[in-house]
Coordinates of C-alpha atoms in Angstrom, one line a residue:
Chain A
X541 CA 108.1 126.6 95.6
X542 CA 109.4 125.4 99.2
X543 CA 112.5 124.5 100.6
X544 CA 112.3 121.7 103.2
X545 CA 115.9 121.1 104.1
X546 CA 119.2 122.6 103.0
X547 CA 122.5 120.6 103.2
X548 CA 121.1 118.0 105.1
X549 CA 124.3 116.0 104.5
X550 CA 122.1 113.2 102.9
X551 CA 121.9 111.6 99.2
X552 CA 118.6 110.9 99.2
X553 CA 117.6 107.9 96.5
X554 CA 114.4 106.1 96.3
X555 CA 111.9 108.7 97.6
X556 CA 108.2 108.2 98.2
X557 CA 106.1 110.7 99.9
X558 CA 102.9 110.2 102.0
X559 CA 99.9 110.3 100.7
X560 CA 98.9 113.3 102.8
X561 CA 102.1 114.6 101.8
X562 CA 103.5 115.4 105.5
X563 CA 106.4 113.0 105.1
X564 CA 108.9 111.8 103.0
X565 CA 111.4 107.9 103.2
X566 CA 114.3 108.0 101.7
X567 CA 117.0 105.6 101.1
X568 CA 120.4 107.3 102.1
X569 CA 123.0 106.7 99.5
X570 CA 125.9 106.6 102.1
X571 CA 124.5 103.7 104.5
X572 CA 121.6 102.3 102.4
X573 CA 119.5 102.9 105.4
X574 CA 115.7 103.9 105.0
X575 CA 115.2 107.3 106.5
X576 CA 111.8 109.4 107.4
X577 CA 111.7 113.4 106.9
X578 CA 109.3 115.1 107.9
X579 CA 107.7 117.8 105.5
X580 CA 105.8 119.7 108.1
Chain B
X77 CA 96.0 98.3 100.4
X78 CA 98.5 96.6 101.9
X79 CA 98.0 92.6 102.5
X80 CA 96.3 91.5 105.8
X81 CA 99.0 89.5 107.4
X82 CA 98.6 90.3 110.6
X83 CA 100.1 87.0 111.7
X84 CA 103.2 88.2 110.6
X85 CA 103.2 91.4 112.2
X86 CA 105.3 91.3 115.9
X87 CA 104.2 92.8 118.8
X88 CA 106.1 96.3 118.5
X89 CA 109.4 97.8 117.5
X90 CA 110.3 101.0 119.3
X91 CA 112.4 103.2 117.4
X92 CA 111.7 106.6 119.3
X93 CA 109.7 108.1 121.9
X94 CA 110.3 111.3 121.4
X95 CA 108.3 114.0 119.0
X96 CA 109.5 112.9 115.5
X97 CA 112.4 115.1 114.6
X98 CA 113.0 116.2 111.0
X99 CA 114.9 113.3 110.0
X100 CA 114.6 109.8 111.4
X101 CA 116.5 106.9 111.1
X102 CA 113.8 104.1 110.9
X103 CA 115.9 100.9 109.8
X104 CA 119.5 100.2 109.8
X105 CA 120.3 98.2 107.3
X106 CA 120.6 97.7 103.5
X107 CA 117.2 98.9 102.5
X108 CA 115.6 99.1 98.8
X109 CA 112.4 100.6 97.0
X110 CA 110.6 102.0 100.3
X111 CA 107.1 102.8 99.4
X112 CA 104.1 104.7 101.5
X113 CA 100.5 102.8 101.8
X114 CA 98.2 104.6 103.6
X115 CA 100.1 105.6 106.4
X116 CA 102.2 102.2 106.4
X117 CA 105.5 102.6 105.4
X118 CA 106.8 99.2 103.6
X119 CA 110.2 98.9 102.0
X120 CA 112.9 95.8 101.2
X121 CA 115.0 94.4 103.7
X122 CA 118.3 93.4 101.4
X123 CA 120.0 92.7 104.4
X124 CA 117.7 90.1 105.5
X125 CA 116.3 89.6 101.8
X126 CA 112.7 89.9 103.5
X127 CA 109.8 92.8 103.0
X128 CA 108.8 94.2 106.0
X129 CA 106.1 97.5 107.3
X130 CA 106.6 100.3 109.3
X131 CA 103.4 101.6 110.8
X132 CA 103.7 104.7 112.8
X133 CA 101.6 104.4 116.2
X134 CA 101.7 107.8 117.6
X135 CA 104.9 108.4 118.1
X136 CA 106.8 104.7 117.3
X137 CA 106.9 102.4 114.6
X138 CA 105.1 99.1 115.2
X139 CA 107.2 96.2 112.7
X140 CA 106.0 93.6 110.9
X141 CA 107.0 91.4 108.0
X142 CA 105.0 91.2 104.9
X143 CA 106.1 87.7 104.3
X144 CA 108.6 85.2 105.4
X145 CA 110.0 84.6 102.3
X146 CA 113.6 85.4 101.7
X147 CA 114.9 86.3 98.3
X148 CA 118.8 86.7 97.6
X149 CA 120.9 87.3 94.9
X150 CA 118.1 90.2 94.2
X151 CA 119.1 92.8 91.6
X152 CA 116.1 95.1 91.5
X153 CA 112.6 95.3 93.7
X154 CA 109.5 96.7 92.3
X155 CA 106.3 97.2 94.3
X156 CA 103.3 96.8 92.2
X157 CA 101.6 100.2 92.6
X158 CA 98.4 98.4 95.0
X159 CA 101.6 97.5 97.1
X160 CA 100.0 94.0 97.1
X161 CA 102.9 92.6 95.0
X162 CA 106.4 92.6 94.0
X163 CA 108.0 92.1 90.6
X164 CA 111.7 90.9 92.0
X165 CA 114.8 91.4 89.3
X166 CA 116.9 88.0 90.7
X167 CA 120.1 86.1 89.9
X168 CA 120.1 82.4 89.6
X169 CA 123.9 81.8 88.8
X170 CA 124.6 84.8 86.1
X171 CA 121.4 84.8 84.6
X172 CA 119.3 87.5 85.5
X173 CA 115.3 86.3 85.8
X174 CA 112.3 87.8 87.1
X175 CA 109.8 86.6 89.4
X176 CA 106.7 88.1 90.8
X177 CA 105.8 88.2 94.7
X178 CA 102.1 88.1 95.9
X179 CA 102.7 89.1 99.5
X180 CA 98.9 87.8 100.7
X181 CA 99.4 84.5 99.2
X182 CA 103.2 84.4 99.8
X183 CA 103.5 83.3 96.5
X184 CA 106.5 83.5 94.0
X185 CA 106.1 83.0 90.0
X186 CA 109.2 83.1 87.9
X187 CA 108.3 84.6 84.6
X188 CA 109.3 82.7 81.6
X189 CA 113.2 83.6 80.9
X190 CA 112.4 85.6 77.7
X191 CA 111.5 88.4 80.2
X192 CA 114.7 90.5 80.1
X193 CA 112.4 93.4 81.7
X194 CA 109.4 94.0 83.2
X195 CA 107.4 96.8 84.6
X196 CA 103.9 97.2 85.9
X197 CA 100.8 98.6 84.7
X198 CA 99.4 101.3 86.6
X199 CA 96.4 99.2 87.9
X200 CA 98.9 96.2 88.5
X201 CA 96.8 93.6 86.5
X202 CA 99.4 93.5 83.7
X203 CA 103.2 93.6 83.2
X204 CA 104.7 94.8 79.9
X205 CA 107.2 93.2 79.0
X206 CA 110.7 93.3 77.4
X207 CA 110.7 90.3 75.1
X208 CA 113.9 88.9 74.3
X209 CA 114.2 86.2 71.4
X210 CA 118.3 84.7 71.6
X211 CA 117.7 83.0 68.5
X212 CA 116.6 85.9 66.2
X213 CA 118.4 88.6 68.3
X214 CA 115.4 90.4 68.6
X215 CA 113.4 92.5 71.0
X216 CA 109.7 93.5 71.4
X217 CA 107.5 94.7 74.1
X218 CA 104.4 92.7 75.1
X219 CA 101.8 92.8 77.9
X220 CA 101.0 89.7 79.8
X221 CA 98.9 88.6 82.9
X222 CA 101.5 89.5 86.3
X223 CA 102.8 85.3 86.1
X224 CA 103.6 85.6 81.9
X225 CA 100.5 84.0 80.6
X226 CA 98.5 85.3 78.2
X227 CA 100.9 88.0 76.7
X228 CA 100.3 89.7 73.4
X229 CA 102.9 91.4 71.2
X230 CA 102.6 94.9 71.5
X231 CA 106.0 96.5 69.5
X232 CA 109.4 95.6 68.1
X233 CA 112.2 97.5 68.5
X234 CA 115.7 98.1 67.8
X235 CA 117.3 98.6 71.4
X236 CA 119.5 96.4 72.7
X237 CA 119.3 97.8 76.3
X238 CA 115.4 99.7 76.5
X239 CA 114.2 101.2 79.4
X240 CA 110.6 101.2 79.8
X241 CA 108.0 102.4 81.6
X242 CA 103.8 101.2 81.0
X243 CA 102.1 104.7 81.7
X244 CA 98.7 105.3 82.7
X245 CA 96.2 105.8 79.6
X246 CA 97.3 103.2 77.6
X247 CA 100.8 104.3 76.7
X248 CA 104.2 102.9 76.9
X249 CA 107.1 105.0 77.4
X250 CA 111.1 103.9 76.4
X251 CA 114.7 105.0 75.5
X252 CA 117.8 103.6 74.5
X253 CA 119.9 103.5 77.6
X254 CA 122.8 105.9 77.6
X255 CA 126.3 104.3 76.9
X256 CA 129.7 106.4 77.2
X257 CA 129.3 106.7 73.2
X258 CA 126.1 105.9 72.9
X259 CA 123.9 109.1 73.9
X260 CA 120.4 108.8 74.3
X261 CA 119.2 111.8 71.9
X262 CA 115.1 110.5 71.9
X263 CA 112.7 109.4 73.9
X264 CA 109.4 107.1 72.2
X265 CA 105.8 107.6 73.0
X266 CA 103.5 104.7 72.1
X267 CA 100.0 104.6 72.6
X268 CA 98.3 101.5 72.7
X269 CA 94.9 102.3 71.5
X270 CA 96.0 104.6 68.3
X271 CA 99.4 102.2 67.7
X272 CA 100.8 105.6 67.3
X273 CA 104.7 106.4 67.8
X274 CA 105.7 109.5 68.8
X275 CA 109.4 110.1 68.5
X276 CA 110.5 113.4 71.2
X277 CA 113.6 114.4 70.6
X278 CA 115.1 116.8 73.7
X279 CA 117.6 118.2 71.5
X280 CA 115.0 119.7 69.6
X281 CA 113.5 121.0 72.6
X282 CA 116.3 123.5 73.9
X283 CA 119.8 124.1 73.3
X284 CA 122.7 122.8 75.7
X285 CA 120.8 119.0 76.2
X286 CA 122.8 116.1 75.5
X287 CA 121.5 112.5 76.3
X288 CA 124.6 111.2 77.6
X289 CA 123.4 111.5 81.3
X290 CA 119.9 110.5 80.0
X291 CA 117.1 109.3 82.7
X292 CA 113.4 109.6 83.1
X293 CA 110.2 109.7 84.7
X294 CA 107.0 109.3 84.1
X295 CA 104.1 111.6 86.0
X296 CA 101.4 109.2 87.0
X297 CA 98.5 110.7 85.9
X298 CA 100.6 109.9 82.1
X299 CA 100.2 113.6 81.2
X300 CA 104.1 115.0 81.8
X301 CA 107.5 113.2 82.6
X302 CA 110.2 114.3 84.2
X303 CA 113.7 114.0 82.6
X304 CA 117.3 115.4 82.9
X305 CA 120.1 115.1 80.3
X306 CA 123.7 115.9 81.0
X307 CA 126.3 116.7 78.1
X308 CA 128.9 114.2 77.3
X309 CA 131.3 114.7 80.4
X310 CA 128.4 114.3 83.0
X311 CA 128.3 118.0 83.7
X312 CA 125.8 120.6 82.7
X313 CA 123.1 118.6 83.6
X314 CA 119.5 119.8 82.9
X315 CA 116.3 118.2 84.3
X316 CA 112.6 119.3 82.9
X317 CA 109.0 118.5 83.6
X318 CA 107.6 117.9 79.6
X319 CA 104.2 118.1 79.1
X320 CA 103.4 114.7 76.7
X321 CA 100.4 116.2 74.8
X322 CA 101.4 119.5 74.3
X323 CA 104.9 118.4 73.6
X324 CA 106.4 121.7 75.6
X325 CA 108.5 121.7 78.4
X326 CA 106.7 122.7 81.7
X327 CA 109.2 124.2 83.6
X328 CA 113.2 123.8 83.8
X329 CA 113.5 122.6 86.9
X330 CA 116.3 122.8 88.4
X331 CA 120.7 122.7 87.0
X332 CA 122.0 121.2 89.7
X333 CA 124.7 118.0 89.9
X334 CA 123.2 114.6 90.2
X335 CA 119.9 114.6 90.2
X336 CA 118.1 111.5 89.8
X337 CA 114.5 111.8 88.2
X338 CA 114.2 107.9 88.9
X339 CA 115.2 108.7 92.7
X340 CA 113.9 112.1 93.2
X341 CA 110.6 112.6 91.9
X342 CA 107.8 111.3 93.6
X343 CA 104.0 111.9 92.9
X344 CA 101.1 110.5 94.9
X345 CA 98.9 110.6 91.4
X346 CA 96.3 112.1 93.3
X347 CA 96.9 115.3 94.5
X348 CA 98.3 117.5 92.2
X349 CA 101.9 118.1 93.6
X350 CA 106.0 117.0 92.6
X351 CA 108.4 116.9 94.5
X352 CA 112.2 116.8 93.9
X353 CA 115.4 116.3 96.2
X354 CA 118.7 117.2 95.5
X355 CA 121.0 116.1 98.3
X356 CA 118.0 116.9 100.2
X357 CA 117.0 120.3 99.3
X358 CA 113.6 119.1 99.1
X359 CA 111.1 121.4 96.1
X360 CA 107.7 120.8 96.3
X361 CA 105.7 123.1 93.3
X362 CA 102.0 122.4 92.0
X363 CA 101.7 120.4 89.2
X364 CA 100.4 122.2 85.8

């Protein structure tokens, strides 16, 4: 198990990862905008 | 793969020339169902009511616009899962109606209004489909071709308000969404080839699960779902990965407020590997 990110201060909704699995998008609940993390 | 419309596709949109940090803001704006094809990110505009791509080129995001077609009064957005259509939950006055989106063609059908739901199949040829008959008050789930020909009566039910989901092998998935005083205690398995119902009851499964908080999701390779229950206050909420053939819980998760197994799980369906978020403490774990 891995942690990527701890009290980011974002409600992440709608999530999709990347096929190769190095990033996430997010919706943010707070401003509804789309968002990119990065997993690596 | 994502359509071929490169006409639509402006020159460039710079968002950042820097090395990618962590987190990156890549639109600003009311944005719904984002989705990852390929590399291409592609998502809903609702500001704008238009679909548009992200393509990351090095280190910026080239735009483009999947289609020039604006939808309003849009209630729910749901990519096929070849990303090469949209079913689109929309209001016309206070009706709700569903239509379905070809982005290549940039073409719209409205289903018939007897659709009250709709979800797609995992090779997005077919839609199941929540039937709705005002006249006798009834409900049944059918399949149909993606523009609501050819559908064939699959299951009558007894929910007024099912949530459904058309699995991989053959099998649909649905509950009873949860009402203040109407707990959803059971989820139903139905496979399409054996016309077989399997009732799974969570109570059964471990003690302290209610269904009042009830919401889930299906893996999809169609072998486990994911699915947390909260008691009748919203608290003590529990989320599981349960394994559908064995009927067994994988592994408990994680007991943590608000977690969303509709939002937070997300599964490529090829490589084995969840992932969950919970106000972004991001879990990754193999699959088993």
């Amino acid at each position: 198990m891995k942690i990527y990110a701890v009290n980011s201060g974002y409600d992440a909704i709608s999530l999709a990862i990347s096929p190769e699995k190095d990033f996430v998008v997010f919706v943010n609940q707070a401003d509804q905008a789309l968002y990119r993390m990065s997993l690596k | 793969m994502l359509p071929t419309n490169n006409s639509a596709i402006s020159p460039k949109t710079e968002v950042s020339s820097a090395p990618i940090p962590q987190f990156l803001k890549l639109w600003d704006g009311e944005v719904a169902s984002p989705a990852i094809a390929s590399k291409t990110i592609v998502f809903f505009d609702k500001t704008h009511g238009v679909f548009r791509s992200l393509l990351p080129l090095l280190d910026v995001f080239k735009e483009g616009k999947l289609s020039e077609t604006v939808f309003s009064n849009t209630f729910s957005i749901v990519l096929s899962p070849n990303y090469k259509m949209s079913l689109i939950g929309l209001y016309q006055g206070q009706t709700k109606r569903f239509a379905v989106f070809d982005f290549q063609q940039n073409l719209s059908r409205l289903l018939p209004e007897f659709v009250k739901d709709a979800a797609w199949s995992s090779d997005s040829n077919q839609l199941l489909i929540n039937h709705f008959e005002p006249q006798q008050e009834t409900f049944y789930f059918s399949t149909a071709n993606i523009d609501g020909t050819k559908e064939s009566k699959i299951l009558e039910i007894r929910l007024t308000d099912a949530v459904m989901f058309y699995a991989p092998k053959s099998a649909i998935l649905f509950y009873q969404k949860p009402a203040p005083d109407l707990p959803s205690e059971r989820f139903f398995n139905f496979d399409l080839k054996t016309k077989k119902l399997t009732v799974v009851d969570p109570t059964s499964i471990g003690p302290n699960i209610g269904g009042f908080g009830f919401d889930m999701l299906p893996s999809p390779s169609g072998e486990s779902i994911i699915f947390s229950s909260t008691d009748q206050t919203g608290s003590k909420l529990s989320t599981f990965v349960f394994n559908l053939k064995t009927n067994r819980i994988v592994s408990a998760l994680i007991r943590r407020r608000s977690l969303r197994p509709r939002d937070c799980l997300s599964n490529t369906g090829k490589a084995k590997f969840r992932a969950m978020i919970h106000s972004l403490n991001l879990i990754s774990e193999p699959a088993r």
